[in-house]
Amino acid sequence: DRDKWKSLRRPVPKRFPVPDDKVNWSIEFNDYSPPTYNAASITGKPWADLDINDPNFEVKWNTLDGNVNRVSYMGSYQISDRYPLNPIGRTGICGRGVLGRWGPNHAADPVVTRWKKVESGETALHEDTQKSILQFVAIKRGDTGEWALPGGMVDPGEHVTHTAVREFQEEATNSLKMTADEKRTWQEKFDKFFKQGDEVYKGYVDDPRNTDNAWMETVAYNFHDENGTTVGKLKLHAGDDAVGVQWVDATSAVKLYASHRHVVQVVVEKWKAHW
Ligand code: RP5
Ligand code: MG
Ligand code: MG
């Protein structure tokens, strides 16, 4: 749906090094001179904001702006000389990079889980901790090649829970390319299964696309198939901007895109599973 990943292949200016103790905006950092990066691929895209200096760009920060949510889960962000400031602090790069929105870019992430089974069908226990092992659906991102939660951007006016379910369908079941028959079978199972999502995380995402003036925020929901009889049983197909999909053991060994590992850990703790 978006060609932002193409622009990631183009040279991105090197980030100005920011020591940990100088990330916060309130700490003086006189030498700070980050390069500006505004990807050309964003220009003119219907899903993106206009350039911040475009006279036609009318914006209301820290509020619902028409049907675009410019509220941050991190609290009220500052505006410095027209530019919204990343609530976490300096990132070493300014502009909005490849992100569509100035300020917060809202996403949703589904954490779809089931229990790992051994061949006999029993729940697998970890040999050291004797705890059950949780598995979750991960997709391989087309842009960075990393494994990640199958999340995506909230469309203007879209309810965040709907985004999570829609993105799961697009990226992990390839609903965009399903036949009508396949869609019907899935739809019934989906509707039931995705009714009971549990919010497990809400806030900033440490996404590689973040800049000083544009950043990712997400709400993550856990959808759990306790018996492994519905979504836990269905065949997964990578779709849209995902190039791979699989059930992954949710353990401390897992390596994921951005701060998705943290979100998975929250879900593991919730289910008191092995980590
Ligand atoms: C991450 O980027 C979010 O947590 C979400 O998984 C994802 C949304 O962006 P796209 O997948 O649409 O690129 O920060
Ligand atoms: Mg997507
Ligand atoms: Mg995505």
Tab-separated table of C-alpha atoms and ligand atoms in Angstrom:
chain	number	residue	atom	x	y	z
A	1	ASP	CA	0.000	0.000	0.000
A	2	ARG	CA	2.929	2.310	0.491
A	3	ASP	CA	6.259	2.602	-1.233
A	4	LYS	CA	8.101	4.028	1.757
A	5	TRP	CA	10.292	0.929	1.836
A	6	LYS	CA	11.740	1.849	-1.547
A	7	SER	CA	13.060	5.086	-0.190
A	8	LEU	CA	14.762	3.234	2.655
A	9	ARG	CA	17.069	1.710	0.075
A	10	ARG	CA	18.234	5.161	-0.950
A	11	PRO	CA	21.100	6.718	0.971
A	12	VAL	CA	19.841	8.162	4.217
A	13	PRO	CA	22.000	10.862	5.783
A	14	LYS	CA	24.088	9.634	8.681
A	15	ARG	CA	22.634	10.460	12.065
A	16	PHE	CA	24.495	12.997	14.158
A	17	PRO	CA	25.889	11.050	17.132
A	18	VAL	CA	23.896	11.697	20.295
A	19	PRO	CA	25.407	10.458	23.568
A	20	ASP	CA	22.865	8.866	25.919
A	21	ASP	CA	23.157	11.694	28.415
A	22	LYS	CA	22.318	14.281	25.727
A	23	VAL	CA	19.163	12.703	24.320
A	24	ASN	CA	16.821	14.780	26.449
A	25	TRP	CA	15.965	18.158	24.916
A	26	SER	CA	16.381	19.885	28.267
A	27	ILE	CA	20.110	19.044	28.338
A	28	GLU	CA	22.202	21.652	26.577
A	29	PHE	CA	23.958	20.318	23.453
A	30	ASN	CA	25.322	23.318	21.573
A	31	ASP	CA	27.235	21.277	19.002
A	32	TYR	CA	24.117	19.375	17.965
A	33	SER	CA	23.676	19.833	14.197
A	34	PRO	CA	21.673	16.925	12.766
A	35	PRO	CA	21.197	16.603	9.002
A	36	THR	CA	17.717	17.120	7.575
A	37	TYR	CA	16.054	14.216	5.815
A	38	ASN	CA	12.735	14.427	3.997
A	39	ALA	CA	12.323	11.446	1.675
A	40	ALA	CA	11.260	12.395	-1.838
A	41	SER	CA	8.954	9.378	-1.942
A	42	ILE	CA	6.620	11.072	0.569
A	43	THR	CA	5.960	14.150	-1.537
A	44	GLY	CA	2.426	14.308	-2.900
A	45	LYS	CA	1.307	11.064	-1.271
A	46	PRO	CA	-2.392	11.211	-0.306
A	47	TRP	CA	-1.686	9.480	3.044
A	48	ALA	CA	1.070	11.929	3.974
A	49	ASP	CA	1.134	15.454	5.389
A	50	LEU	CA	2.227	18.310	3.170
A	51	ASP	CA	5.674	19.717	3.719
A	52	ILE	CA	5.694	21.560	7.016
A	53	ASN	CA	6.651	24.804	5.252
A	54	ASP	CA	3.948	24.500	2.614
A	55	PRO	CA	1.554	27.449	3.090
A	56	ASN	CA	-1.353	25.027	2.565
A	57	PHE	CA	-0.288	22.852	5.498
A	58	GLU	CA	-2.708	23.730	8.252
A	59	VAL	CA	-2.159	21.661	11.319
A	60	LYS	CA	-3.424	21.350	14.866
A	61	TRP	CA	-0.830	19.770	17.125
A	62	ASN	CA	-1.563	17.724	20.241
A	63	THR	CA	-5.191	17.197	19.288
A	64	LEU	CA	-7.463	15.350	16.908
A	65	ASP	CA	-6.867	17.299	13.697
A	66	GLY	CA	-9.837	16.522	11.455
A	67	ASN	CA	-9.603	12.737	11.439
A	68	VAL	CA	-5.831	12.625	11.910
A	69	ASN	CA	-4.837	11.835	15.479
A	70	ARG	CA	-1.978	14.167	16.441
A	71	VAL	CA	-2.191	13.322	20.131
A	72	SER	CA	0.831	11.571	21.613
A	73	TYR	CA	0.486	8.792	24.183
A	74	MET	CA	3.602	10.322	25.724
A	75	GLY	CA	1.819	13.501	26.760
A	76	SER	CA	1.926	16.938	25.177
A	77	TYR	CA	4.900	17.369	22.826
A	78	GLN	CA	6.617	20.675	22.255
A	79	ILE	CA	6.598	22.686	19.052
A	80	SER	CA	9.865	24.417	18.286
A	81	ASP	CA	9.854	26.947	15.449
A	82	ARG	CA	6.898	25.144	13.764
A	83	TYR	CA	8.446	21.680	14.206
A	84	PRO	CA	7.022	19.099	16.634
A	85	LEU	CA	9.724	17.668	18.900
A	86	ASN	CA	10.186	13.957	19.505
A	87	PRO	CA	9.038	13.376	23.112
A	88	ILE	CA	11.934	10.987	23.810
A	89	GLY	CA	14.509	13.520	22.636
A	90	ARG	CA	17.221	13.875	20.016
A	91	THR	CA	17.560	11.197	17.335
A	92	GLY	CA	20.432	12.680	15.327
A	93	ILE	CA	18.301	13.487	12.308
A	94	CYS	CA	15.610	16.096	11.650
A	95	GLY	CA	12.831	16.404	9.096
A	96	ARG	CA	10.315	13.561	8.902
A	97	GLY	CA	12.448	11.087	6.968
A	98	VAL	CA	10.200	8.456	5.390
A	99	LEU	CA	7.311	8.921	7.806
A	100	GLY	CA	4.050	10.347	6.462
A	101	ARG	CA	3.143	12.502	9.436
A	102	TRP	CA	4.969	15.223	11.252
A	103	GLY	CA	4.816	14.471	14.966
A	104	PRO	CA	3.266	11.180	16.078
A	105	ASN	CA	2.631	8.493	13.446
A	106	HIS	CA	0.079	6.130	14.929
A	107	ALA	CA	0.257	2.393	14.376
A	108	ALA	CA	-1.303	-0.734	15.856
A	109	ASP	CA	0.323	-4.112	16.502
A	110	PRO	CA	-1.441	-7.449	16.959
A	111	VAL	CA	0.308	-10.024	19.155
A	112	VAL	CA	-1.415	-13.244	18.127
A	113	THR	CA	-0.476	-16.112	20.441
A	114	ARG	CA	-0.955	-19.837	21.012
A	115	TRP	CA	0.778	-22.474	23.171
A	116	LYS	CA	3.634	-24.455	21.679
A	117	LYS	CA	2.772	-28.134	21.320
A	118	VAL	CA	4.900	-31.263	21.127
A	119	GLU	CA	4.157	-33.883	18.452
A	120	SER	CA	1.691	-35.777	20.645
A	121	GLY	CA	-0.364	-32.586	20.956
A	122	GLU	CA	0.593	-31.865	24.565
A	123	THR	CA	1.706	-28.382	25.555
A	124	ALA	CA	5.495	-28.120	25.300
A	125	LEU	CA	7.305	-27.325	28.543
A	126	HIS	CA	10.698	-25.688	28.671
A	127	GLU	CA	13.220	-28.163	30.033
A	128	ASP	CA	14.786	-25.747	32.529
A	129	THR	CA	11.833	-23.752	33.804
A	130	GLN	CA	9.105	-26.371	33.203
A	131	LYS	CA	6.919	-23.508	32.028
A	132	SER	CA	4.750	-23.572	28.913
A	133	ILE	CA	6.143	-21.854	25.836
A	134	LEU	CA	4.087	-19.193	24.113
A	135	GLN	CA	4.300	-18.692	20.350
A	136	PHE	CA	3.355	-15.579	18.422
A	137	VAL	CA	2.928	-14.672	14.763
A	138	ALA	CA	5.868	-12.723	13.357
A	139	ILE	CA	6.295	-11.339	9.868
A	140	LYS	CA	9.521	-10.567	8.027
A	141	ARG	CA	9.505	-6.907	7.012
A	142	GLY	CA	10.147	-6.143	3.363
A	143	ASP	CA	11.988	-2.921	4.185
A	144	THR	CA	14.639	-3.992	6.714
A	145	GLY	CA	14.388	-7.793	6.494
A	146	GLU	CA	13.866	-8.010	10.248
A	147	TRP	CA	11.200	-10.112	11.972
A	148	ALA	CA	8.467	-8.002	13.521
A	149	LEU	CA	4.906	-7.886	14.761
A	150	PRO	CA	2.504	-7.663	11.807
A	151	GLY	CA	1.509	-4.088	12.614
A	152	GLY	CA	0.690	-1.100	10.485
A	153	MET	CA	-0.330	2.514	10.341
A	154	VAL	CA	-3.724	3.681	11.547
A	155	ASP	CA	-5.704	5.094	8.630
A	156	PRO	CA	-7.305	8.514	9.218
A	157	GLY	CA	-10.474	8.032	11.263
A	158	GLU	CA	-9.846	4.302	11.695
A	159	HIS	CA	-10.308	2.741	15.122
A	160	VAL	CA	-6.961	1.423	16.408
A	161	THR	CA	-8.320	-2.038	17.240
A	162	HIS	CA	-9.531	-2.310	13.658
A	163	THR	CA	-6.059	-1.407	12.356
A	164	ALA	CA	-4.522	-4.249	14.361
A	165	VAL	CA	-6.909	-6.822	12.937
A	166	ARG	CA	-6.769	-5.450	9.378
A	167	GLU	CA	-2.961	-5.420	9.363
A	168	PHE	CA	-2.837	-8.988	10.667
A	169	GLN	CA	-5.088	-10.074	7.832
A	170	GLU	CA	-3.073	-8.174	5.224
A	171	GLU	CA	0.408	-9.132	6.376
A	172	ALA	CA	-0.011	-12.584	7.933
A	173	THR	CA	-2.876	-14.102	5.922
A	174	ASN	CA	-2.511	-12.120	2.702
A	175	SER	CA	-6.201	-11.216	2.743
A	176	LEU	CA	-5.568	-8.740	-0.068
A	177	LYS	CA	-5.006	-11.654	-2.437
A	178	MET	CA	-7.539	-14.192	-1.074
A	179	THR	CA	-10.289	-15.690	-3.161
A	180	ALA	CA	-13.859	-14.885	-2.090
A	181	ASP	CA	-14.231	-18.469	-0.847
A	182	GLU	CA	-11.077	-18.313	1.266
A	183	LYS	CA	-12.158	-14.953	2.632
A	184	ARG	CA	-15.503	-16.337	3.803
A	185	THR	CA	-13.921	-19.225	5.711
A	186	TRP	CA	-11.442	-16.897	7.346
A	187	GLN	CA	-13.948	-14.173	8.071
A	188	GLU	CA	-16.115	-16.227	10.424
A	189	LYS	CA	-13.121	-17.456	12.420
A	190	PHE	CA	-11.584	-14.016	12.452
A	191	ASP	CA	-14.672	-12.219	13.646
A	192	LYS	CA	-14.960	-14.470	16.689
A	193	PHE	CA	-11.282	-14.653	17.463
A	194	PHE	CA	-10.489	-10.969	17.099
A	195	LYS	CA	-13.353	-9.820	19.299
A	196	GLN	CA	-11.364	-10.249	22.505
A	197	GLY	CA	-8.149	-8.264	22.100
A	198	ASP	CA	-6.318	-7.279	25.261
A	199	GLU	CA	-4.357	-4.017	25.224
A	200	VAL	CA	-0.815	-4.838	26.369
A	201	TYR	CA	1.202	-1.777	25.327
A	202	LYS	CA	0.545	1.804	24.358
A	203	GLY	CA	3.269	4.324	23.598
A	204	TYR	CA	6.425	5.194	21.712
A	205	VAL	CA	8.101	2.666	19.410
A	206	ASP	CA	11.874	2.800	19.021
A	207	ASP	CA	11.502	2.624	15.231
A	208	PRO	CA	14.498	3.134	12.889
A	209	ARG	CA	12.433	5.682	10.919
A	210	ASN	CA	12.052	8.029	13.888
A	211	THR	CA	13.453	11.533	13.633
A	212	ASP	CA	13.507	14.614	15.846
A	213	ASN	CA	10.226	15.743	14.248
A	214	ALA	CA	8.377	12.520	13.402
A	215	TRP	CA	8.070	9.277	15.335
A	216	MET	CA	6.120	6.037	15.669
A	217	GLU	CA	3.656	5.266	18.438
A	218	THR	CA	1.590	2.142	18.756
A	219	VAL	CA	-1.105	0.296	20.644
A	220	ALA	CA	-0.474	-3.445	20.856
A	221	TYR	CA	-3.241	-5.958	21.460
A	222	ASN	CA	-2.912	-9.589	22.424
A	223	PHE	CA	-5.247	-12.064	20.744
A	224	HIS	CA	-4.794	-15.509	22.257
A	225	ASP	CA	-5.861	-18.875	20.883
A	226	GLU	CA	-5.853	-20.928	24.094
A	227	ASN	CA	-6.639	-24.286	22.471
A	228	GLY	CA	-4.887	-23.648	19.189
A	229	THR	CA	-8.074	-24.479	17.351
A	230	THR	CA	-8.827	-21.288	15.430
A	231	VAL	CA	-6.150	-18.903	14.234
A	232	GLY	CA	-3.509	-21.151	15.797
A	233	LYS	CA	-4.438	-23.806	13.265
A	234	LEU	CA	-4.795	-21.784	10.094
A	235	LYS	CA	-2.236	-21.490	7.359
A	236	LEU	CA	-0.334	-18.215	7.301
A	237	HIS	CA	0.638	-16.383	4.118
A	238	ALA	CA	2.868	-13.329	4.010
A	239	GLY	CA	1.197	-10.435	2.257
A	240	ASP	CA	1.364	-6.710	1.512
A	241	ASP	CA	4.729	-5.377	2.737
A	242	ALA	CA	5.607	-8.620	4.584
A	243	VAL	CA	7.913	-11.117	2.832
A	244	GLY	CA	7.677	-13.942	5.368
A	245	VAL	CA	5.439	-15.106	8.182
A	246	GLN	CA	5.764	-17.751	10.901
A	247	TRP	CA	4.941	-18.807	14.444
A	248	VAL	CA	7.903	-17.938	16.643
A	249	ASP	CA	8.694	-19.115	20.209
A	250	ALA	CA	8.281	-16.111	22.481
A	251	THR	CA	11.483	-16.425	24.496
A	252	SER	CA	14.287	-14.098	25.537
A	253	ALA	CA	16.287	-15.357	22.531
A	254	VAL	CA	13.932	-13.626	20.122
A	255	LYS	CA	15.275	-10.721	18.056
A	256	LEU	CA	12.711	-8.326	16.631
A	257	TYR	CA	12.324	-5.035	14.793
A	258	ALA	CA	12.278	-1.787	16.798
A	259	SER	CA	11.023	-2.353	20.369
A	260	HIS	CA	8.689	-5.225	19.491
A	261	ARG	CA	10.605	-7.646	21.720
A	262	HIS	CA	9.511	-5.623	24.735
A	263	VAL	CA	5.858	-5.882	23.676
A	264	VAL	CA	6.187	-9.656	23.279
A	265	GLN	CA	7.793	-9.905	26.719
A	266	VAL	CA	4.815	-8.103	28.277
A	267	VAL	CA	2.512	-10.713	26.729
A	268	VAL	CA	4.702	-13.594	27.963
A	269	GLU	CA	4.598	-12.201	31.508
A	270	LYS	CA	0.842	-11.808	31.292
A	271	TRP	CA	0.477	-15.528	30.471
A	272	LYS	CA	3.203	-16.534	32.972
A	273	ALA	CA	4.924	-18.422	30.178
A	274	HIS	CA	8.582	-19.333	29.799
A	275	TRP	CA	10.757	-16.399	28.647
B	1	RP5	C1	6.316	0.040	14.050
B	1	RP5	O1	6.060	0.176	12.662
B	1	RP5	C2	4.972	-0.240	14.655
B	1	RP5	O2	5.099	-0.883	15.901
B	1	RP5	C3	4.300	-1.086	13.592
B	1	RP5	O3	4.634	-2.444	13.748
B	1	RP5	C4	4.933	-0.598	12.296
B	1	RP5	C5	3.999	0.214	11.436
B	1	RP5	O4	4.631	0.623	10.258
B	1	RP5	P1	4.538	-0.197	8.892
B	1	RP5	O5	4.566	-1.671	9.230
B	1	RP5	O6	3.240	0.183	8.231
B	1	RP5	O7	5.732	0.211	8.106
B	1	RP5	O8	6.905	1.166	14.584
B	2	MG	MG	0.750	-3.159	6.487
B	3	MG	MG	3.369	-3.250	8.665
